[in-house]
Amino acid sequence: MATKKKSPVAKDAPPSGGKRAPPGKKANDPRDRATIDAIRDTAAGIRDMINKKKKPELKMPVRALSNVKYDPKKGFFEIGKDKKVRTLSVATVKTFAQTLKMMALSKELVTNDDFATKRDAYYQSKNWGDARFDEQSESDTVMDDIEALFSSNGVSREQLRYIPDQHGGAVAGELVVIDHDLDTGESIEIDCTRFGSGAYAVPSWVEHLKFRTKAKFILCIETQGMFQRLQSHKYWQKASCVLVSMGGVPTRACRRFVRLLSEQVSIPVYAFTDCDPYGFANIYRTLKVGSGNAAHINQFFCVPNVKYLGLTPQDIVDFDLGKATHPLAEIDMKRAFDALKNDPFFQSQKPWRDAIDQLMKMQKRAEQQALSLHGLNFVIDEYLPAKLKHVDKFLP
Amino acid sequence: MATKKKSPVAKDAPPSGGKRAPPGKKANDPRDRATIDAIRDTAAGIRDMINKKKKPELKMPVRALSNVKYDPKKGFFEIGKDKKVRTLSVATVKTFAQTLKMMALSKELVTNDDFATKRDAYYQSKNWGDARFDEQSESDTVMDDIEALFSSNGVSREQLRYIPDQHGGAVAGELVVIDHDLDTGESIEIDCTRFGSGAYAVPSWVEHLKFRTKAKFILCIETQGMFQRLQSHKYWQKASCVLVSMGGVPTRACRRFVRLLSEQVSIPVYAFTDCDPYGFANIYRTLKVGSGNAAHINQFFCVPNVKYLGLTPQDIVDFDLGKATHPLAEIDMKRAFDALKNDPFFQSQKPWRDAIDQLMKMQKRAEQQALSLHGLNFVIDEYLPAKLKHVDKFLP
């Protein structure tokens, strides 16, 4: 094949094959310029140390639960002050070089308005000579370090153009998403009311999206089945809202999407999950305050103003769902105890502690689709309207 | 709350709360009428047996690998002739009643142009008195039986309006999807060229969709990362195609979507996966011929005309990807052996047997993103164009 001769030449090919990004549109976005400045400043700092005959070093926040704090006012797990210093030495020279190469790749991606997954970056490194990664686990670690490093400048991994290899959930309702054509820069408007039974699939990275909406709130839904019901029956029209399908624990892209959307349009965000410890402590907690072992990114990914509209233990009583409940399994009990004993979020929120206590007393859990007990569209005709009359009662 | 008093009344609530489906639009679709006829005929047959003082019975195909055959001409795993007979008796009376109730629910769903997930159906059954299910596993089994039963009439579970609780993948490119408003019946056209970096999220069930396209082929992609690259850089425009993100092994809805699309627009379907036994035997094989233990549904869900454009062992040589390969793990070897020893599809396709032999000799696997070795957009600028020059060389 033609490429057979070609590929050797490609060994030090530029990331984007050198064919992208007409000069006109290089890093027009102010956040892109901020990202490039952050990279340039970090690199300049290293060069200065070298010029001053000092050993160059990079200071990165320690990524560990031991270096996490939770301030209810701020509303998310924050990375602490502990830093690890990577100084250039015989032992660290390879990692140090890899860190700089990955920063350089990031700068090139921003400049060319392109992006790379973890895997892409790993394979790219095979062209870095002695600085190449032998295992993807190595390049993932260096990428996590860079992410932590630049998080101190308020720059996220996605702004560095390293994107997750995962979808960002599905969206439908009273929302216009404003994207742009990556090749021409032309603006593209996506009307999320025009999808029929389908939806808008959120891309793997969302930093560049803008939004326009008249919706009253954003509803983040645990299961695709419930999302499909609310979407197909246009609940978003009846309630004037935006529906987001999280599909279990929301991905980075999904959480970032909801965060950006709620910031830009400043309307309330509600979460609708099953009434069980997984729905509370895994799905809702992650959406609201982020996760402990990735505290350096929570500033970008958590949605501190989200409130819990989902099924509560009291709902099982109020909506007569007893017939549709399941007994708590051992894993449920374990998750519930963990939440009460070890989770700073639940510990700081009495209404949540009470709800989890009630759940453990009842020894019952209920899935959101348990509402089908009273008719498939009971959730639309009765449950959600009744809940929305008492937003003040939503769990924090 | 209002609903507190209300819910007892709701005990025998109609599935859709009796508020849906204006008379005008009940079962207008010919396939919906066929579904209702199939249900009515089956029910009538049972009534006749009762009137004739015979024990009523239901004949369903046996759902087991032992009852599967593969005819390369037909191109998918077919269910065999073995039937299991469920006769009404003291022992079977509950299951028998549950089967009929679930058929009745299906008829109501079709009539009201509504749908239900497995979970919805399980919770609905709590209103069926003695015929209620105690465990969802029971209702799932009865639903599988019904699915097998009506598959003999060419009616799929989705046509019975029992939909999976899962997304259907993401789609972008030269395609207009024609859906309708479930409440008003109004037709809705979705232009999949207008999503920027996002995409069209395929709904959980797709029976009602129509399509319009000038594309030359449909490209089904294993990873979201690769899909995102081809979508963001509008590969679909350069190559005039439709991009489908399978996200690993394609879901029922995703496979059904590709099947319906390829039937309606009759253009080739190509699959682009990693070069490893999982990509070959799990993802591609499932897309093409379906799965052995669900043979009764493959007639609806497989895509017999799909061809394998994805990374082959020979591509690792031709595109000089050696530096970006990984050694075969034990699990890879096991999958490869299984494919050659136990899989009627690979056994019937010599080119596939040769490719798997070559893979095992090389003892190497490569991910589709390994192409990033030669530049992030090498896949767009070199690999795909080179492959598409030799469609005749695609694996069957």
PDB file of C-alpha atoms in Angstrom, chain A residues 37-148:
ATOM      1  CA  ASP A  37       0.408  31.118  29.008  1.00  0.00           C
ATOM      2  CA  ALA A  38       0.338  28.649  31.916  1.00  0.00           C
ATOM      3  CA  ILE A  39       2.400  26.148  29.934  1.00  0.00           C
ATOM      4  CA  ARG A  40       4.825  28.837  28.757  1.00  0.00           C
ATOM      5  CA  ASP A  41       5.278  30.259  32.274  1.00  0.00           C
ATOM      6  CA  THR A  42       5.984  26.811  33.729  1.00  0.00           C
ATOM      7  CA  ALA A  43       8.501  26.086  30.977  1.00  0.00           C
ATOM      8  CA  ALA A  44      10.112  29.542  31.364  1.00  0.00           C
ATOM      9  CA  GLY A  45      10.481  28.933  35.107  1.00  0.00           C
ATOM     10  CA  ILE A  46      12.427  25.762  34.357  1.00  0.00           C
ATOM     11  CA  ARG A  47      14.621  27.476  31.777  1.00  0.00           C
ATOM     12  CA  ASP A  48      15.417  30.267  34.275  1.00  0.00           C
ATOM     13  CA  MET A  49      16.499  27.764  36.922  1.00  0.00           C
ATOM     14  CA  ILE A  50      18.777  26.142  34.359  1.00  0.00           C
ATOM     15  CA  ASN A  51      20.224  29.515  33.314  1.00  0.00           C
ATOM     16  CA  LYS A  52      20.867  30.258  37.002  1.00  0.00           C
ATOM     17  CA  LYS A  53      22.702  26.903  37.170  1.00  0.00           C
ATOM     18  CA  LYS A  54      20.029  25.665  39.630  1.00  0.00           C
ATOM     19  CA  LYS A  55      18.507  22.210  39.429  1.00  0.00           C
ATOM     20  CA  PRO A  56      15.146  22.692  37.657  1.00  0.00           C
ATOM     21  CA  GLU A  57      12.139  21.409  39.573  1.00  0.00           C
ATOM     22  CA  LEU A  58       8.376  21.044  39.199  1.00  0.00           C
ATOM     23  CA  LYS A  59       6.041  21.372  42.213  1.00  0.00           C
ATOM     24  CA  MET A  60       2.801  19.384  42.011  1.00  0.00           C
ATOM     25  CA  PRO A  61      -0.006  18.944  44.550  1.00  0.00           C
ATOM     26  CA  VAL A  62       0.048  15.533  46.252  1.00  0.00           C
ATOM     27  CA  ARG A  63      -2.855  13.525  44.866  1.00  0.00           C
ATOM     28  CA  ALA A  64      -4.026  11.514  47.888  1.00  0.00           C
ATOM     29  CA  LEU A  65      -6.952  11.417  50.311  1.00  0.00           C
ATOM     30  CA  SER A  66      -4.458  12.541  52.968  1.00  0.00           C
ATOM     31  CA  ASN A  67      -4.215  15.854  51.086  1.00  0.00           C
ATOM     32  CA  VAL A  68      -7.964  16.547  50.772  1.00  0.00           C
ATOM     33  CA  LYS A  69     -10.150  19.015  52.651  1.00  0.00           C
ATOM     34  CA  TYR A  70     -13.912  19.667  52.513  1.00  0.00           C
ATOM     35  CA  ASP A  71     -15.395  23.107  53.138  1.00  0.00           C
ATOM     36  CA  PRO A  72     -19.227  22.958  52.994  1.00  0.00           C
ATOM     37  CA  LYS A  73     -19.245  26.631  51.971  1.00  0.00           C
ATOM     38  CA  LYS A  74     -17.113  25.932  48.903  1.00  0.00           C
ATOM     39  CA  GLY A  75     -19.054  22.743  48.423  1.00  0.00           C
ATOM     40  CA  PHE A  76     -16.463  20.320  47.074  1.00  0.00           C
ATOM     41  CA  PHE A  77     -13.464  18.219  48.088  1.00  0.00           C
ATOM     42  CA  GLU A  78     -10.396  20.411  47.642  1.00  0.00           C
ATOM     43  CA  ILE A  79      -6.779  19.454  47.178  1.00  0.00           C
ATOM     44  CA  GLY A  80      -4.641  20.449  50.163  1.00  0.00           C
ATOM     45  CA  LYS A  81      -1.338  22.340  50.329  1.00  0.00           C
ATOM     46  CA  ASP A  82       1.021  19.353  50.260  1.00  0.00           C
ATOM     47  CA  LYS A  83       3.243  19.457  47.192  1.00  0.00           C
ATOM     48  CA  LYS A  84       5.588  16.891  45.766  1.00  0.00           C
ATOM     49  CA  VAL A  85       8.682  18.316  44.107  1.00  0.00           C
ATOM     50  CA  ARG A  86      10.087  16.656  41.016  1.00  0.00           C
ATOM     51  CA  THR A  87      13.715  17.832  40.751  1.00  0.00           C
ATOM     52  CA  LEU A  88      15.811  17.009  37.722  1.00  0.00           C
ATOM     53  CA  SER A  89      18.330  14.349  38.682  1.00  0.00           C
ATOM     54  CA  VAL A  90      19.831  11.206  37.219  1.00  0.00           C
ATOM     55  CA  ALA A  91      16.965   9.234  38.780  1.00  0.00           C
ATOM     56  CA  THR A  92      14.186  11.546  37.552  1.00  0.00           C
ATOM     57  CA  VAL A  93      15.592  12.661  34.210  1.00  0.00           C
ATOM     58  CA  LYS A  94      13.308  10.434  32.139  1.00  0.00           C
ATOM     59  CA  THR A  95      10.075  11.346  33.952  1.00  0.00           C
ATOM     60  CA  PHE A  96      11.146  14.983  33.940  1.00  0.00           C
ATOM     61  CA  ALA A  97      11.680  14.905  30.189  1.00  0.00           C
ATOM     62  CA  GLN A  98       8.376  13.078  29.669  1.00  0.00           C
ATOM     63  CA  THR A  99       6.565  15.715  31.708  1.00  0.00           C
ATOM     64  CA  LEU A 100       8.024  18.489  29.549  1.00  0.00           C
ATOM     65  CA  LYS A 101       7.271  16.604  26.310  1.00  0.00           C
ATOM     66  CA  MET A 102       3.664  16.127  27.406  1.00  0.00           C
ATOM     67  CA  MET A 103       3.418  19.841  28.193  1.00  0.00           C
ATOM     68  CA  ALA A 104       4.822  20.590  24.724  1.00  0.00           C
ATOM     69  CA  LEU A 105       2.293  18.245  23.109  1.00  0.00           C
ATOM     70  CA  SER A 106      -0.481  19.978  25.023  1.00  0.00           C
ATOM     71  CA  LYS A 107       0.685  23.389  23.763  1.00  0.00           C
ATOM     72  CA  GLU A 108       0.675  22.058  20.205  1.00  0.00           C
ATOM     73  CA  LEU A 109      -2.835  20.615  20.628  1.00  0.00           C
ATOM     74  CA  VAL A 110      -4.211  23.920  21.900  1.00  0.00           C
ATOM     75  CA  THR A 111      -2.460  25.825  19.096  1.00  0.00           C
ATOM     76  CA  ASN A 112      -3.883  23.484  16.451  1.00  0.00           C
ATOM     77  CA  ASP A 113      -7.313  23.366  18.112  1.00  0.00           C
ATOM     78  CA  ASP A 114      -6.957  19.575  18.327  1.00  0.00           C
ATOM     79  CA  PHE A 115      -7.120  17.089  21.207  1.00  0.00           C
ATOM     80  CA  ALA A 116      -5.774  13.699  22.277  1.00  0.00           C
ATOM     81  CA  THR A 117      -6.940  10.846  24.495  1.00  0.00           C
ATOM     82  CA  LYS A 118      -4.633   9.263  27.086  1.00  0.00           C
ATOM     83  CA  ARG A 119      -4.024   6.502  24.558  1.00  0.00           C
ATOM     84  CA  ASP A 120      -3.197   8.955  21.769  1.00  0.00           C
ATOM     85  CA  ALA A 121      -0.633  10.647  24.013  1.00  0.00           C
ATOM     86  CA  TYR A 122       0.898   7.294  24.949  1.00  0.00           C
ATOM     87  CA  TYR A 123       1.308   6.299  21.275  1.00  0.00           C
ATOM     88  CA  GLN A 124       2.607   9.743  20.346  1.00  0.00           C
ATOM     89  CA  SER A 125       5.340   9.285  22.946  1.00  0.00           C
ATOM     90  CA  LYS A 126       6.750   6.390  20.930  1.00  0.00           C
ATOM     91  CA  ASN A 127       8.282   9.133  18.756  1.00  0.00           C
ATOM     92  CA  TRP A 128       9.994  10.785  21.727  1.00  0.00           C
ATOM     93  CA  GLY A 129      13.145   8.652  21.564  1.00  0.00           C
ATOM     94  CA  ASP A 130      14.485   7.939  25.053  1.00  0.00           C
ATOM     95  CA  ALA A 131      11.592   9.901  26.574  1.00  0.00           C
ATOM     96  CA  ARG A 132       9.022   7.441  25.195  1.00  0.00           C
ATOM     97  CA  PHE A 133       6.696   5.635  27.637  1.00  0.00           C
ATOM     98  CA  ASP A 134       7.010   1.851  27.792  1.00  0.00           C
ATOM     99  CA  GLU A 135       3.620   1.340  29.482  1.00  0.00           C
ATOM    100  CA  GLN A 136       0.448   3.383  29.248  1.00  0.00           C
ATOM    101  CA  SER A 137       0.252   3.328  33.051  1.00  0.00           C
ATOM    102  CA  GLU A 138       3.446   5.461  33.065  1.00  0.00           C
ATOM    103  CA  SER A 139       2.022   8.051  30.683  1.00  0.00           C
ATOM    104  CA  ASP A 140      -1.271   8.102  32.616  1.00  0.00           C
ATOM    105  CA  THR A 141       0.654   8.921  35.798  1.00  0.00           C
ATOM    106  CA  VAL A 142       2.601  11.741  34.166  1.00  0.00           C
ATOM    107  CA  MET A 143      -0.663  13.061  32.700  1.00  0.00           C
ATOM    108  CA  ASP A 144      -2.264  13.002  36.159  1.00  0.00           C
ATOM    109  CA  ASP A 145       0.758  14.916  37.468  1.00  0.00           C
ATOM    110  CA  ILE A 146       0.447  17.546  34.757  1.00  0.00           C
ATOM    111  CA  GLU A 147      -3.270  17.790  35.443  1.00  0.00           C
ATOM    112  CA  ALA A 148      -2.545  18.368  39.136  1.00  0.00           C
TER     113      ALA A 148
END
